[in-house]
Short mmCIF file of C-alpha atoms in Angstrom, two decimals:
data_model
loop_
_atom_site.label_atom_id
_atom_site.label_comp_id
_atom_site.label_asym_id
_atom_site.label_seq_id
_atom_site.Cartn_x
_atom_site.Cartn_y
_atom_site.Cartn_z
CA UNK A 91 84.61 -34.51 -61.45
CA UNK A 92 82.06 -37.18 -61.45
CA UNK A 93 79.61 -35.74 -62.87
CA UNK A 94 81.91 -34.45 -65.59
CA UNK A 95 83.19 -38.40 -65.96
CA UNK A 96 79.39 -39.62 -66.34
CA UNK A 97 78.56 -36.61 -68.97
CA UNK A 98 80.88 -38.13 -71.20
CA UNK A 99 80.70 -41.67 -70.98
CA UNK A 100 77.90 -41.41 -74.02
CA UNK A 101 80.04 -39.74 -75.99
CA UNK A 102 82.82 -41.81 -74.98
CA UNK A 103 80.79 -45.34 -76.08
CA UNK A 104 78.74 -43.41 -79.10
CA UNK A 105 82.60 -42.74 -80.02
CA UNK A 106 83.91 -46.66 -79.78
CA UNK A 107 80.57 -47.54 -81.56
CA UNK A 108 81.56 -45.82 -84.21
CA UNK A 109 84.58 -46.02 -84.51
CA UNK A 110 84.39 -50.33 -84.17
CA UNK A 111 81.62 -49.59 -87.01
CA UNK A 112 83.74 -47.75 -89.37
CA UNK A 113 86.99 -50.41 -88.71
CA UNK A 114 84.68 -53.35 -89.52
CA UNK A 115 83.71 -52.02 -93.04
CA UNK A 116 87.02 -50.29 -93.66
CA UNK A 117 88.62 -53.87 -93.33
CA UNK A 118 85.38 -55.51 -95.04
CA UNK A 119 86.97 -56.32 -98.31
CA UNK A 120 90.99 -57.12 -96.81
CA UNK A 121 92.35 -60.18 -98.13
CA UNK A 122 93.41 -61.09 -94.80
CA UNK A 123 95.02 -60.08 -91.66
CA UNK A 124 98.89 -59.68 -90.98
CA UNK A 125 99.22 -60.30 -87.14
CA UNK A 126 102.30 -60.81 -84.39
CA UNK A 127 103.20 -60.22 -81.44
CA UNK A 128 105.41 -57.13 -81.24
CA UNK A 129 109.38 -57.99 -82.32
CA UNK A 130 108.61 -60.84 -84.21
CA UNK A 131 109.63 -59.90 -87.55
CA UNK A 132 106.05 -58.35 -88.68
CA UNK A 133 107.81 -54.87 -89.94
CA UNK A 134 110.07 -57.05 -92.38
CA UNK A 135 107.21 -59.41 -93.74
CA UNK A 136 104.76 -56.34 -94.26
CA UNK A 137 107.81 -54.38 -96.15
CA UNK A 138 108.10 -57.01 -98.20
CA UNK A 139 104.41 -57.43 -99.07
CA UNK A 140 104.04 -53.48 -99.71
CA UNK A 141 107.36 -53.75 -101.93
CA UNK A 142 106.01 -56.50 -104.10
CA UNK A 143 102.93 -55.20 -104.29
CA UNK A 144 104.05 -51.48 -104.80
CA UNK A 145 105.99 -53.23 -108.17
CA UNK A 146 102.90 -54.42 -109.26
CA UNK A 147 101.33 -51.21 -109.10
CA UNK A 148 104.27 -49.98 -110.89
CA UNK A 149 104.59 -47.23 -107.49
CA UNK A 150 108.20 -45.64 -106.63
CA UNK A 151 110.86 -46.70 -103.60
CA UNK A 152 108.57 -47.19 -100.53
CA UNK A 153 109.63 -45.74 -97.25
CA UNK A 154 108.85 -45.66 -93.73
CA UNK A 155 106.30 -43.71 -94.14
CA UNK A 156 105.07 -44.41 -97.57
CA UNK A 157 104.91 -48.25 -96.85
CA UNK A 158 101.75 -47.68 -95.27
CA UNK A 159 100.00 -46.67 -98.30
CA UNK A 160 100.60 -50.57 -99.31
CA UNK A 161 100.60 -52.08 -95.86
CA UNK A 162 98.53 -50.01 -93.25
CA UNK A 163 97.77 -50.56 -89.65
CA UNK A 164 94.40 -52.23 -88.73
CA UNK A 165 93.27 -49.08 -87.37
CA UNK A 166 91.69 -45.74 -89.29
CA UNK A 167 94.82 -43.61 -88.44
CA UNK A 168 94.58 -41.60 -91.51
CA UNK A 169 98.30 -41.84 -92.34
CA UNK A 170 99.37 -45.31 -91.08
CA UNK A 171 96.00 -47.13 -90.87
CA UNK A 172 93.68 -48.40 -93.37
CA UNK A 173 92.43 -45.01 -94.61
CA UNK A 174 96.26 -44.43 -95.92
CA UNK A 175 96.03 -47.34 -98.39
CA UNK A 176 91.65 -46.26 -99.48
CA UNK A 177 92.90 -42.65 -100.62
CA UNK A 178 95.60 -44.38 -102.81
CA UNK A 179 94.71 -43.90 -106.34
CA UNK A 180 95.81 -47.42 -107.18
CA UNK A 181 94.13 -48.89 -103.83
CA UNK A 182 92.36 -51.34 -106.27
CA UNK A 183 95.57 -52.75 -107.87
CA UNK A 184 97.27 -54.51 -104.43
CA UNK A 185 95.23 -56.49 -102.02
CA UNK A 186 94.51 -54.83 -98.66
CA UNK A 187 96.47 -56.31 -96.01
CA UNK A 188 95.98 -54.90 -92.58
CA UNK A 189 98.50 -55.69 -89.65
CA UNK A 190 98.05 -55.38 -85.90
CA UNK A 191 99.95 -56.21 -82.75
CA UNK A 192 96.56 -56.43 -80.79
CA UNK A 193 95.24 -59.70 -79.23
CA UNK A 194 92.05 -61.26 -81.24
CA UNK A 195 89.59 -58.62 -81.08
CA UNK A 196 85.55 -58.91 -82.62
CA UNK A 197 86.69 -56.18 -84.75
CA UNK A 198 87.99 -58.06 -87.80
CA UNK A 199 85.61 -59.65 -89.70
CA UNK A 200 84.62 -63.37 -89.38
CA UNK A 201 86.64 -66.14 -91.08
CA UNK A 202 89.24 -63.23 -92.27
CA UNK A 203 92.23 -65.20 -93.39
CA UNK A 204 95.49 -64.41 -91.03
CA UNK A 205 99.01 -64.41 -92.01
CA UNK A 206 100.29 -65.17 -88.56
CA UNK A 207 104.44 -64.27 -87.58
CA UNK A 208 106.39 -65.95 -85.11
CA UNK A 209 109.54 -65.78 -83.88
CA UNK A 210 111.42 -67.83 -80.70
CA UNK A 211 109.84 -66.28 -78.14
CA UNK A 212 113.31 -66.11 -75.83
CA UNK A 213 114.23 -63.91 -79.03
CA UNK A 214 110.94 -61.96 -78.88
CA UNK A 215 111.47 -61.18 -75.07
CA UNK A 216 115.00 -59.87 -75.41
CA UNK A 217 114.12 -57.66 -78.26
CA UNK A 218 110.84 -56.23 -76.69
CA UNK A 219 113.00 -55.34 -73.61
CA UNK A 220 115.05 -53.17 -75.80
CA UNK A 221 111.59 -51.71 -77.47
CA UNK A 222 109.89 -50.69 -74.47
CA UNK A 223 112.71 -49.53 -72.54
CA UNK A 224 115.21 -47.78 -75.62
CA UNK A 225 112.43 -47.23 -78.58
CA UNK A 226 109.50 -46.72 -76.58
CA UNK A 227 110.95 -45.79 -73.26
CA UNK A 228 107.72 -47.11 -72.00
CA UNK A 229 109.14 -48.98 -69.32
CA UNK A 230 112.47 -48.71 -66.49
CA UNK A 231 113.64 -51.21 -65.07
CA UNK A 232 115.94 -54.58 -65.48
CA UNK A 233 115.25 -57.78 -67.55
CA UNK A 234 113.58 -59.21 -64.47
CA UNK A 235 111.39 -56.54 -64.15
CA UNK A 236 110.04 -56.78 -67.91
CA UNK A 237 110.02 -60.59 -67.64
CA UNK A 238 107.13 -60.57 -64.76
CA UNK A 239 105.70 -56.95 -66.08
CA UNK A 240 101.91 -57.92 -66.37
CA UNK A 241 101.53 -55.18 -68.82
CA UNK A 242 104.05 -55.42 -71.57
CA UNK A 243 105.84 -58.97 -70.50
CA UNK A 244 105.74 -62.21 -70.48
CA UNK A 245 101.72 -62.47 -69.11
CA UNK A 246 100.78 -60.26 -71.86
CA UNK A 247 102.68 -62.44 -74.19
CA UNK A 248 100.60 -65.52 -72.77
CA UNK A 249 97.27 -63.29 -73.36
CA UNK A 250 98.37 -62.43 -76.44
CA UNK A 251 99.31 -65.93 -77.91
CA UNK A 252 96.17 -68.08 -76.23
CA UNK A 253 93.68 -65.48 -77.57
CA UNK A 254 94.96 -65.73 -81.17
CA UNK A 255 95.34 -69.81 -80.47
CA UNK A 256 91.89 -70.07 -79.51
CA UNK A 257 90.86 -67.59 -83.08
CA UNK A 258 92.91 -69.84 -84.94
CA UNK A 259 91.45 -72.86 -84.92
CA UNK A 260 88.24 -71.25 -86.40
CA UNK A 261 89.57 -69.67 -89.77
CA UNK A 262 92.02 -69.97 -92.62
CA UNK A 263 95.87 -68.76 -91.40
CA UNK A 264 99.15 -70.11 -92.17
CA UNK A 265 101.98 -69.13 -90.15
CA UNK A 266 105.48 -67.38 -91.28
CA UNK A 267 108.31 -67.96 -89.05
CA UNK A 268 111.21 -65.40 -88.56
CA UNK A 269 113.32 -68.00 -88.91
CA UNK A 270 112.01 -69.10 -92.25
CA UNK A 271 112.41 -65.64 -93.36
CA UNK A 272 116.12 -65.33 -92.26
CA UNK A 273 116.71 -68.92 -94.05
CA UNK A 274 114.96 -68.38 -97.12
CA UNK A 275 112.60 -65.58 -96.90
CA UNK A 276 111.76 -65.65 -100.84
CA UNK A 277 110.56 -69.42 -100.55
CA UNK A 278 108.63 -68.84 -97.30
CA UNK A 279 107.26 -65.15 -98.66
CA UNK A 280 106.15 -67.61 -102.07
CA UNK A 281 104.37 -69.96 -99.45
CA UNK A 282 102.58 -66.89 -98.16
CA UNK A 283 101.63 -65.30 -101.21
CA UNK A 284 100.44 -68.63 -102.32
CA UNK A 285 98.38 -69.00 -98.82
CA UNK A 286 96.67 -65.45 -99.64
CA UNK A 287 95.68 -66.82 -103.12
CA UNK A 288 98.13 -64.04 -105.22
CA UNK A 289 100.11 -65.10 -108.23
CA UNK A 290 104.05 -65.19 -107.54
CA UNK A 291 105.93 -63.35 -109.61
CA UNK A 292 109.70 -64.49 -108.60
CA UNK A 293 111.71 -62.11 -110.43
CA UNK A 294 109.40 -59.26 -108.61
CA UNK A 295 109.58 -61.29 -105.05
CA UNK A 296 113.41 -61.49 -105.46
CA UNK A 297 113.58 -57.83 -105.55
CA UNK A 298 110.91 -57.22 -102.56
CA UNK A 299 112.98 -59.33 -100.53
CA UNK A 300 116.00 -57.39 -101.74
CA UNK A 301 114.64 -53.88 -100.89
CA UNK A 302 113.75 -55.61 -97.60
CA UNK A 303 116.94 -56.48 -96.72
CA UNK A 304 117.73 -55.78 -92.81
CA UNK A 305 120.63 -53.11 -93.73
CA UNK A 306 118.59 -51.03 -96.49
CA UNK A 307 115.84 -51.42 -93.49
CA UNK A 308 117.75 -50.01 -90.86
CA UNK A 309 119.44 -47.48 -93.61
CA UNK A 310 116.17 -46.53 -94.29
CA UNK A 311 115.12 -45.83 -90.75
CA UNK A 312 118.56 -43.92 -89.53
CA UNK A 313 117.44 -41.80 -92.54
CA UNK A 314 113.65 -41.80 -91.79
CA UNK A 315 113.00 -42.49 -88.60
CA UNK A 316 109.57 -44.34 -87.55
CA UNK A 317 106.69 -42.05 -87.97
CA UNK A 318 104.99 -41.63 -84.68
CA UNK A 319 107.86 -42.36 -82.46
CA UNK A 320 110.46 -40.24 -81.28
CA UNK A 321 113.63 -41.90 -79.55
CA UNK A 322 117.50 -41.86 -80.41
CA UNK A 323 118.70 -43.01 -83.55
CA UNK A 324 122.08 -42.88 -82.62
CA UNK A 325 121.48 -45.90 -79.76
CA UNK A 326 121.75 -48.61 -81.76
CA UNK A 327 119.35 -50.65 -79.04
CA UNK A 328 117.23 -48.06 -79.58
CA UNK A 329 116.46 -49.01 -83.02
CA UNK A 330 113.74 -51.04 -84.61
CA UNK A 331 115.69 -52.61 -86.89
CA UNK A 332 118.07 -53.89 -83.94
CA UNK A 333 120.01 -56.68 -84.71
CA UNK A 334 117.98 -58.94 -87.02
CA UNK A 335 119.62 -62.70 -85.97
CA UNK A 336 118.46 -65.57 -84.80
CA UNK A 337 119.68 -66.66 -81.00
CA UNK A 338 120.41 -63.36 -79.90
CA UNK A 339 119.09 -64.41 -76.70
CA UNK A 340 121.48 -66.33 -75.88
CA UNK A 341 123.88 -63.67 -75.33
CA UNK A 342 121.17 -61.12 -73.66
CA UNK A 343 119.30 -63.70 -70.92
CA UNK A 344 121.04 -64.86 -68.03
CA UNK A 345 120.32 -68.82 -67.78
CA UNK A 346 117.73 -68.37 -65.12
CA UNK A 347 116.02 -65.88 -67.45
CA UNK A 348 116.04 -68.35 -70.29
CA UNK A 349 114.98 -70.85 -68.03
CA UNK A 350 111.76 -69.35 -66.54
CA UNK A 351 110.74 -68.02 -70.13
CA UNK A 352 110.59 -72.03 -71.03
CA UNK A 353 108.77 -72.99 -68.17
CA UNK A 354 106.27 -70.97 -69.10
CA UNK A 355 105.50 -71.00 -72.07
CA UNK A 356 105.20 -75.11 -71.20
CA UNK A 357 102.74 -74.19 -68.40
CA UNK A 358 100.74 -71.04 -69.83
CA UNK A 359 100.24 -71.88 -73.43
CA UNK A 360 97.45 -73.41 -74.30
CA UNK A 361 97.71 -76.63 -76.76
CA UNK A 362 96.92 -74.92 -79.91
CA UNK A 363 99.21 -71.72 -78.89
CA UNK A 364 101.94 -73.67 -78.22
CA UNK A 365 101.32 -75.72 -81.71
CA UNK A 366 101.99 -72.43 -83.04
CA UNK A 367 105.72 -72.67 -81.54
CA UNK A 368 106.50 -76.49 -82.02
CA UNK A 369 109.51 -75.61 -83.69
CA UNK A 370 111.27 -74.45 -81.03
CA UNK A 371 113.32 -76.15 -78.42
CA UNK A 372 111.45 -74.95 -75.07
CA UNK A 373 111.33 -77.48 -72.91
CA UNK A 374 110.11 -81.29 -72.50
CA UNK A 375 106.66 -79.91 -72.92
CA UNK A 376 107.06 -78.57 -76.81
CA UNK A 377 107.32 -81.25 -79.32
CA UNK A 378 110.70 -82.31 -80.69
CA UNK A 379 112.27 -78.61 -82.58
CA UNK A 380 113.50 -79.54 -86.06
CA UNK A 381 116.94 -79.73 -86.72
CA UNK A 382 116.54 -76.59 -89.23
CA UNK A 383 115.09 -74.14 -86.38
CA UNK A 384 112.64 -73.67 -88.59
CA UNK A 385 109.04 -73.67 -87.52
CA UNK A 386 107.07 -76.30 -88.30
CA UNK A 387 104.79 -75.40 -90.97
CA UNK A 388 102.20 -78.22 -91.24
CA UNK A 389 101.07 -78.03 -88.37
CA UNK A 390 99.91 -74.55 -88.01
CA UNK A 391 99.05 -73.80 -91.57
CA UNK A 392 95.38 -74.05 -92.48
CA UNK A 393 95.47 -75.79 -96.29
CA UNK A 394 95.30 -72.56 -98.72
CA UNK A 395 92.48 -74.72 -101.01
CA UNK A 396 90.30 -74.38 -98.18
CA UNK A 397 90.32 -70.70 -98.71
CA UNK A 398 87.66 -70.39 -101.56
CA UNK A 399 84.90 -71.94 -99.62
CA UNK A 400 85.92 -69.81 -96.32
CA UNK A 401 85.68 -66.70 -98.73
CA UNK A 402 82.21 -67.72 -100.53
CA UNK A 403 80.98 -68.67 -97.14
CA UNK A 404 82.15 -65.28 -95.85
CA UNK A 405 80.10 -63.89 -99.12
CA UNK A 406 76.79 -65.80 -98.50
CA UNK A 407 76.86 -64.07 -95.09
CA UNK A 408 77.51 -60.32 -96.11
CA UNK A 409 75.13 -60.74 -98.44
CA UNK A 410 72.53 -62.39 -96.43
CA UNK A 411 73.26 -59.64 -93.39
CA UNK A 412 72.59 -56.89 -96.15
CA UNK A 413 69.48 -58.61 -97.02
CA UNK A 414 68.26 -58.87 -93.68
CA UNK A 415 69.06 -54.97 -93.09
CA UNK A 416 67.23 -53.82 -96.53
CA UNK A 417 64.05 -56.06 -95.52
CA UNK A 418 64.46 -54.15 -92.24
CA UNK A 419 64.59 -50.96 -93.66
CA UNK A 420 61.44 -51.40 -95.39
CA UNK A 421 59.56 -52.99 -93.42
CA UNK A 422 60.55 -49.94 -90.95
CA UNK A 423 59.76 -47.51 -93.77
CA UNK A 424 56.08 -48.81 -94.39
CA UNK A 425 55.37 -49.34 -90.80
CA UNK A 426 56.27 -45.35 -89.79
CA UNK A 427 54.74 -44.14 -93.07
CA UNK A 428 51.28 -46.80 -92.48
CA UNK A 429 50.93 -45.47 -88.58
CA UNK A 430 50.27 -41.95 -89.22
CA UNK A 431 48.01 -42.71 -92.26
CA UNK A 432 45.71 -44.75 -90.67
CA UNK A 433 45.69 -42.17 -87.68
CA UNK A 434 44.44 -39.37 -90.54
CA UNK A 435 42.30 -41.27 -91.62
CA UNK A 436 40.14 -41.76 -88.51
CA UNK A 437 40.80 -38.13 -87.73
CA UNK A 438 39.65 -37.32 -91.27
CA UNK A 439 36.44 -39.65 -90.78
CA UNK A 440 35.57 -38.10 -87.82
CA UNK A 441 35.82 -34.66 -88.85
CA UNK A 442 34.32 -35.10 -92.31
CA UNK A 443 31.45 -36.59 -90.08
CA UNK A 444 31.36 -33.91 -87.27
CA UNK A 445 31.26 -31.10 -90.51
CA UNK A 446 28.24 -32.72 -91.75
CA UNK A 447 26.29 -33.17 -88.33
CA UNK A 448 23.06 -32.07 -90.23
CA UNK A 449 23.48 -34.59 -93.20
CA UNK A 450 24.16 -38.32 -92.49
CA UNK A 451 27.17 -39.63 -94.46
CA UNK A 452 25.74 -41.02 -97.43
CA UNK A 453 24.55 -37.67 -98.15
CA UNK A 454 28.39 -36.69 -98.08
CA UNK A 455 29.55 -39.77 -99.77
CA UNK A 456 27.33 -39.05 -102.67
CA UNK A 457 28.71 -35.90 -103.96
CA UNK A 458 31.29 -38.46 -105.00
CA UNK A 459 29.29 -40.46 -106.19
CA UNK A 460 29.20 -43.53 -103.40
CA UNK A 461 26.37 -45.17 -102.42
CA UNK A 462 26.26 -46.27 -98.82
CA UNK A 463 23.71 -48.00 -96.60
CA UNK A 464 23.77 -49.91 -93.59
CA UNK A 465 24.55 -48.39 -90.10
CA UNK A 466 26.03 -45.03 -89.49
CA UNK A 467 27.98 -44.46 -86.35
CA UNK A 468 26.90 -42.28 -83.94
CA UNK A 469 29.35 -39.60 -82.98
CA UNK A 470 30.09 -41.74 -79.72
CA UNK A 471 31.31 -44.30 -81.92
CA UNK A 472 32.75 -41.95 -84.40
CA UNK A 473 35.56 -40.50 -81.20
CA UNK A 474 35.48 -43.98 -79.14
CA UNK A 475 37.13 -45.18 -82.75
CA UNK A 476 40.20 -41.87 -82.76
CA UNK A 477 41.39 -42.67 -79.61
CA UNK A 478 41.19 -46.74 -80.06
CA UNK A 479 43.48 -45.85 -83.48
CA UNK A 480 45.56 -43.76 -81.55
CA UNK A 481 47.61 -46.23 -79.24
CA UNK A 482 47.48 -48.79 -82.67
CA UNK A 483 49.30 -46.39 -84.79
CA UNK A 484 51.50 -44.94 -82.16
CA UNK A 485 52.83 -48.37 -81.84
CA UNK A 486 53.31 -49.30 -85.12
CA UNK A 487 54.83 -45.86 -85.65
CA UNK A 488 57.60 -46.49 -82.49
CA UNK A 489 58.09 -50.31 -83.63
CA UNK A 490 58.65 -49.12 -87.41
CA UNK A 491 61.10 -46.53 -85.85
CA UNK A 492 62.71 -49.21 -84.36
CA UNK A 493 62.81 -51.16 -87.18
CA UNK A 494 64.68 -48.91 -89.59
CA UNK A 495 67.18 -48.34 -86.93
CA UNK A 496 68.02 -51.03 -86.38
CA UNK A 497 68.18 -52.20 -90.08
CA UNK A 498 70.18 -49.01 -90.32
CA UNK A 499 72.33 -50.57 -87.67
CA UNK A 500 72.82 -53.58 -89.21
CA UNK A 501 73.65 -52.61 -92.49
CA UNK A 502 76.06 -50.30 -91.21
CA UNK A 503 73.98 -46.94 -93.18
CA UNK A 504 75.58 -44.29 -91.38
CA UNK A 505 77.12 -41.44 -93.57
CA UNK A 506 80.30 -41.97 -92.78
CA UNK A 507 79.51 -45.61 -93.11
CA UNK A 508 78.31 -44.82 -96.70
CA UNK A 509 81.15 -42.62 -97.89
CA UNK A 510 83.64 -45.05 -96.66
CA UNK A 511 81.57 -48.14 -98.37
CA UNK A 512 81.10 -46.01 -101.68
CA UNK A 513 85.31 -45.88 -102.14
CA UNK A 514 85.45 -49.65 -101.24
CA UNK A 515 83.31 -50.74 -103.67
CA UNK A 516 84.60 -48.82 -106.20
CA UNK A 517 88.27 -50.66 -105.53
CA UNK A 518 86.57 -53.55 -105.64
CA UNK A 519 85.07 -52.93 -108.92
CA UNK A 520 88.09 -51.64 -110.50
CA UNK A 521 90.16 -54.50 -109.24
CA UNK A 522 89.63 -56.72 -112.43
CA UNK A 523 90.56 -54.19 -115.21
CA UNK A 524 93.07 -52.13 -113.15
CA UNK A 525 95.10 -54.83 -112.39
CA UNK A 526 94.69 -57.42 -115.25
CA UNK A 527 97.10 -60.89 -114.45
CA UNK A 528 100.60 -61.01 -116.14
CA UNK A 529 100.63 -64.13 -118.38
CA UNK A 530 104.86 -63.60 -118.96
CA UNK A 531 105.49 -63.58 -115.19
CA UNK A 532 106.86 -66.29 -113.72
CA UNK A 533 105.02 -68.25 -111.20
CA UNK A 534 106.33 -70.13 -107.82
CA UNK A 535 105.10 -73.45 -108.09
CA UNK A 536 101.93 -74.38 -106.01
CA UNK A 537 102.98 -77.38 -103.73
#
């Protein structure tokens, strides 16, 4: 059983390798990230984005499962993740928008801009306990139980939060609040669009929001289900599109419950995770909540001018990584192609030399038509020189080896690698003619 375990690991890591590979240059040319915690209203802003974005592409009624042609998974599921929106034949008309539940991860690319959702967190906890223990029916057990579960509670939560606090502070993000969304999700949808530098088209973002709705969503799911999860559609707590409200906690946690959710989030949050939720009441240790409910905005939203420099910056370095890989792969090329020549060539000295034993070598040279004078090696000389060459080239022939490898590596050259890059950059050509701006539409005013 060991043995069997330590046979695969290779495999197992060669797997991740490439797999981390692939996801990096699949998401390579996103416009940015969608990312929340689970049940905080990520499903509704991401239905929304693929519905006004489907419009634009002039693309039928989304669904459940269709939405992820326009809205995929950060992942290279082939018919939720990022794969489903490449083999689109319109994948160059919409902006790719990946979404993932996952804490911060090295996977997504440098300085990618995030479009980060958050939601109360008392709200978030009583709707995951529904999720894992109805939807998912990952988890038995009471409210208590889920609250302290390390796994899918409130210390994941924590993890979850600090890590993308900490990511944060490095790149462009601006944060959508479920709460903004339930009070006006077209102006805070207009904010975001704005954020990701895409024109707003009102009219069109009136109707995404309208197709988004919270009953056509749940309609849509009674009718369609979730792909990749199988629970009871008839248990309405089972649902994904639960209740949709703000507050529901306050009917679903017992005061001691709401009371130790507070506490920590004041004691485990970092500063800048708990910036992220200074709009909620949570205890002495969260700045004052504004009288809306709404989340404050300015101070988690990363200015959307600064957005062009992130994105030329992020240019300068994909371009300056590719550079480094090519001069790799040369360099690599000439070193394993040089070893092995100069190796023949002492070979071919020496035995051009050893054939004409009886004749010196300027008698050999001069059937070409070369002169030569000056010493001629003895045959000594002639084999001490072959096996000095030998260790020279073999080197240069390993470290050139090396070197295109690694190039290879670092320019991400594999063949899947290549295939996958091929498509991309063909959506990225098209992009300009395929989807030329609208100079009738109406645009949301930049603030």
């Amino acid at each position: 059983m060991l043995m069997d375990s330590i046979g695969r690991a290779p495999s197992a890591i060669a797997r991740r390798i490439h797999l981390n590979r692939n996801l990096r240059i699949a998401s390579a040319e996103a416009t940015a990230i969608l990312v929340s915690y689970p049940k905080s209203g990520r499903t509704w802003v991401r239905f929304i984005l693929a519905h006004y974005f489907a419009a634009k592409a002039r693309h039928p009624d989304l669904d459940t499962e269709t939405m992820f042609g326009f809205a995929p998974n950060f992942d290279l599921d082939p018919t939720r993740g990022i794969p489903a929106f490449i083999r689109r034949a319109d994948a160059a008309a919409v902006p790719l928008i990946p979404s993932t539940h996952s804490r911060f991860t090295s996977r997504i690319p440098p300085e990618l801009p995030v479009l980060f959702v958050v939601r109360d967190p008392r709200d978030v906890m009583a709707s995951s306990y529904h999720h894992v223990t109805r939807h998912k029916q990952s988890f038995t057990g009471d409210m208590d139980d889920f609250l302290s579960d390390n796994e899918q509670g409130l210390p994941e939560y924590f993890r979850f939060m600090n890590s993308w606090g900490r990511e944060l502070k490095r790149r462009p993000h601006y944060v959508v609040s479920y709460e903004g969304l339930i009070s006006d999700a077209v102006s805070e949808m207009a904010r975001a669009l704005q954020f990701l530098n895409q024109r707003v088209d009102l009219p069109a973002l009136e109707q995404a929001v309208e197709l988004s709705s919270f009953d056509k969503l749940r309609a849509l799911e009674l009718t369609k289900g979730i792909p990749g999860h199988a629970y009871d559609k008839s248990d309405p707590d089972a649902l994904r599109m639960r209740r949709g409200k703000v507050g529901s906690f306050e009917d679903e946690l017992s005061a001691a419950q709401k009371r130790l959710i507070e506490e920590t989030c004041a004691s485990q949050l970092s500063a800048t995770a708990s910036s992220l939720l200074s709009g909620y009441d949570l205890g002495p240790a969260q700045p004052a909540p504004q009288k809306t409910g709404v989340a404050d905005r300015s101070l988690s939203v990363a200015p959307p001018k600064d957005k062009p420099a992130t994105a030329a910056n992020l240019r300068r370095r994909g371009i300056g990584r590719q550079l480094a890989a090519e001069t790799m792969v040369i360099i690599g090329v000439a070193a394993a192609l040089l070893a092995p020549a100069i190796l023949a060539i002492e070979l071919g000295e020496w035995w051009l030399q050893r054939e004409w034993a009886e004749h010196s070598l300027g008698d050999g040279l001069a059937l070409f038509g070369v002169d030569r004078t000056g010493h001629v090696e003895t045959p000594t000389e002639r084999i001490l020189d072959v096996f000095l060459a030998l260790p020279l080239t073999v080197t240069l022939f390993v470290v050139g080896i090396l070197t295109l490898l690694s190039g290879v590596h670092l320019g991400d050259w594999g063949l899947d690698s290549v295939k996958l890059k091929k498509r991309l950059s063909l959506s990225a050509k098209n992009i300009r003619w395929r989807n030329p701006p609208d100079d009738d539409a109406e645009t949301y005013p930049r603030n």
